[in-house]
Amino acid sequence: MKTIFAKSVPGRSAWRLNSDAPKAADMLPAGLLRQDPPRLPECSELDVVRHFTGLSRLNYSVDANFYPLGSCTMKYNPKFTEYVAALPGFSRLHPMLPQLTRGVAWAQGALRCLYEAEQWLCELTGMKAFTFQPMAGANGEFAGVKLMAAYHAAKGRKRTKMLIPDAAHGTNPASAALAGFDAVNIESRDGMVDPEALARAIAEHGENVAGLMMTCPNTLGLMEVHLPRIVEELRRIDALLYYDGANMNAIMGKMRVGDVGFDVVHLNVHKTLGTPHGGGGPGAGPVGVGERLLPFLPAPRVIKNGDSYRLNYNLPQAIGYIGPFYGSFAVVIRALAYMMRLGGEGLSRASEYAVLNANYLKKKLEDVLDIPYAHRLCAHEFVASAPDGLHALDIAKGLLDRGIHAPTIYFPLIVKECLMAEPTETESRETLDEYVQALTEIVAQGKADPQGLAAAPVSLPVRRMDETAAARQMVLTEDMA
Ligand SMILES: *Cc1c(COP(=O)(O)O)cnc(C)c1O
């Protein structure tokens, strides 16, 4: 695509001021007036519209195509949640309006939405209460481990070790480290937390273990079979269990994490509950707690008093400020609209279809890719390895040429040449079959003509790039040449 500057024609313009419009020179002190005109492209309105519409078409999105990016739950989120969040009563509400002044209920509706969204999340997870302060999953993890630290501090002790299975998302050890813990790696065996490795870590660090951060189903897409034993081991030393709820899409209505022994959970509502995910936000990472961590939730909390709602700041043991109490408000509204529309049964069905789709895809791909843990049913996602001699990266790039987003690759780290796909409940069987077909062709191409596949993508504006350099030394100009 030509840059907007290349489309510039001297003197062309998309606007014209009335002749009686005030002049800058009459309004600003001379010292503030610029000497030279800014270097801006000179274009007609249509040039500008075409330019930006063209750029937007270079974006890949779920609205356009299949997006099986594992661990990200790139499902289609219905447009009605956008409609609800955009209602003027929500979108034009100032966050600092008084809750109630001289009988005027300025923000009662918003407080009620927060309160009810909290009730829904409690019902979904079996937790006692939620805070909406964290702005994303990782921010929720940070808040969650801070709550764990507060629990131990209230008992007059400082524990420094956080146990983290090796299949964990990279944000888990990062959040633990940010909150001042040392992450202790727990190896897995057969895709599960190895109970022996866990017992060894507990024997070594004992009373210094603050807790364990679990993802379940884990990032291999497998339900943890040793959960009761893990809970028991940690309870024995009064350590806490953190549930990374990014994979909630697998278990809605099937398992309530509060019921099986977890003390704290964050949810990625932008993955599971009605907010489109991607492009860097907005997200939300509400954190829920059970009885033991309840006193430490950040202030203020929305409470219900008869028919009205107010904020309670009187929480002496609360951890410090994580974010505003209303969080990513529009994201919370989308989640509430989504949960109310689907209802308990609908949410449960969503998880059933998510798991069904993943297992369908996994089975269909058994002859195309190497599938570790093939003997087990997967949850909402599964991992595969590129067949011998092929690279996950080349296969991923081959998919781009076929108009399909790549799955997550080289994660989790414990699977070689890993391709991790999460089809989600919103994809049809036809789409899944097309994905299988595309992978079948790519693998055949890779075996017959490895060099050809190594050149992919050939159909996109940008070909193979140095991905590290692309992330670290971003070129923020339009001059893509
Ligand atoms: C996405 C994800 C996170 C981090 O969530 P963000 O909202 O991206 O910060 C944490 N854990 C797992 C397993 C995830 O998939």
PDB file of C-alpha atoms and ligand atoms in Angstrom, residues 69-73 135-141 167-172 175 214-219 242 244-247 266-271 277 283-285 380-381 411 420 422, ligand 1:
ATOM      1  CA  LEU A  69      -4.844 -18.997  18.740  1.00  0.00           C
ATOM      2  CA  GLY A  70      -4.476 -21.351  21.706  1.00  0.00           C
ATOM      3  CA  SER A  71      -4.723 -20.034  25.281  1.00  0.00           C
ATOM      4  CA  CYS A  72      -6.389 -16.879  23.938  1.00  0.00           C
ATOM      5  CA  THR A  73     -10.015 -17.954  23.371  1.00  0.00           C
ATOM      6  CA  MET A 135      -7.332  -4.351  34.050  1.00  0.00           C
ATOM      7  CA  ALA A 136      -6.212  -7.647  32.481  1.00  0.00           C
ATOM      8  CA  GLY A 137      -5.316 -11.221  33.289  1.00  0.00           C
ATOM      9  CA  ALA A 138      -1.717 -10.547  34.251  1.00  0.00           C
ATOM     10  CA  ASN A 139      -2.783  -7.559  36.353  1.00  0.00           C
ATOM     11  CA  GLY A 140      -5.261  -9.890  38.076  1.00  0.00           C
ATOM     12  CA  GLU A 141      -2.466 -12.357  38.801  1.00  0.00           C
ATOM     13  CA  ALA A 167       3.195 -25.685  31.793  1.00  0.00           C
ATOM     14  CA  ALA A 168       2.149 -22.297  33.211  1.00  0.00           C
ATOM     15  CA  HIS A 169       1.636 -19.165  31.167  1.00  0.00           C
ATOM     16  CA  GLY A 170       4.715 -16.917  31.315  1.00  0.00           C
ATOM     17  CA  THR A 171       2.736 -14.235  33.111  1.00  0.00           C
ATOM     18  CA  ASN A 172       2.463 -16.454  36.238  1.00  0.00           C
ATOM     19  CA  SER A 175       3.464 -11.687  38.319  1.00  0.00           C
ATOM     20  CA  MET A 214      -2.365 -23.474  38.721  1.00  0.00           C
ATOM     21  CA  THR A 215      -3.963 -23.381  35.318  1.00  0.00           C
ATOM     22  CA  CYS A 216      -6.575 -26.095  35.004  1.00  0.00           C
ATOM     23  CA  PRO A 217      -7.177 -27.309  32.392  1.00  0.00           C
ATOM     24  CA  ASN A 218      -3.527 -26.505  31.851  1.00  0.00           C
ATOM     25  CA  THR A 219      -1.951 -25.011  28.768  1.00  0.00           C
ATOM     26  CA  TYR A 242      -4.226 -19.615  42.892  1.00  0.00           C
ATOM     27  CA  ASP A 244      -5.325 -18.884  36.566  1.00  0.00           C
ATOM     28  CA  GLY A 245      -8.820 -18.549  35.095  1.00  0.00           C
ATOM     29  CA  ALA A 246      -7.777 -17.736  31.532  1.00  0.00           C
ATOM     30  CA  ASN A 247      -8.994 -21.199  30.588  1.00  0.00           C
ATOM     31  CA  HIS A 266      -8.580 -14.237  38.085  1.00  0.00           C
ATOM     32  CA  LEU A 267     -10.855 -14.385  35.066  1.00  0.00           C
ATOM     33  CA  ASN A 268      -9.996 -13.107  31.625  1.00  0.00           C
ATOM     34  CA  VAL A 269     -13.417 -11.747  30.811  1.00  0.00           C
ATOM     35  CA  HIS A 270     -11.975 -10.583  27.484  1.00  0.00           C
ATOM     36  CA  LYS A 271     -11.376 -14.234  26.635  1.00  0.00           C
ATOM     37  CA  HIS A 277      -9.950 -10.114  22.591  1.00  0.00           C
ATOM     38  CA  GLY A 283      -9.519  -6.233  28.826  1.00  0.00           C
ATOM     39  CA  ALA A 284     -10.410  -6.892  32.423  1.00  0.00           C
ATOM     40  CA  GLY A 285      -9.085  -9.348  34.964  1.00  0.00           C
ATOM     41  CA  HIS A 380     -11.004 -26.523  25.173  1.00  0.00           C
ATOM     42  CA  GLU A 381      -7.595 -26.659  23.459  1.00  0.00           C
ATOM     43  CA  PHE A 411       4.172 -22.694  23.739  1.00  0.00           C
ATOM     44  CA  MET A 420      -1.479 -25.181  20.226  1.00  0.00           C
ATOM     45  CA  GLU A 422      -8.149 -23.548  20.535  1.00  0.00           C
TER      46      GLU A 422
HETATM   47  C1  LIG B   1      -4.000 -14.882  28.426  1.00  0.00           C
HETATM   48  C2  LIG B   1      -3.483 -15.603  29.596  1.00  0.00           C
HETATM   49  C3  LIG B   1      -2.973 -14.892  30.710  1.00  0.00           C
HETATM   50  C4  LIG B   1      -2.754 -13.384  30.724  1.00  0.00           C
HETATM   51  O1  LIG B   1      -3.895 -12.631  30.512  1.00  0.00           O
HETATM   52  P1  LIG B   1      -3.809 -11.161  29.898  1.00  0.00           P
HETATM   53  O2  LIG B   1      -5.201 -10.660  29.952  1.00  0.00           O
HETATM   54  O3  LIG B   1      -3.278 -11.312  28.504  1.00  0.00           O
HETATM   55  O4  LIG B   1      -2.883 -10.360  30.755  1.00  0.00           O
HETATM   56  C5  LIG B   1      -2.600 -15.623  31.810  1.00  0.00           C
HETATM   57  N1  LIG B   1      -2.661 -16.968  31.830  1.00  0.00           N
HETATM   58  C6  LIG B   1      -3.113 -17.669  30.769  1.00  0.00           C
HETATM   59  C7  LIG B   1      -3.176 -19.185  30.858  1.00  0.00           C
HETATM   60  C8  LIG B   1      -3.535 -17.014  29.614  1.00  0.00           C
HETATM   61  O5  LIG B   1      -3.977 -17.715  28.562  1.00  0.00           O
END
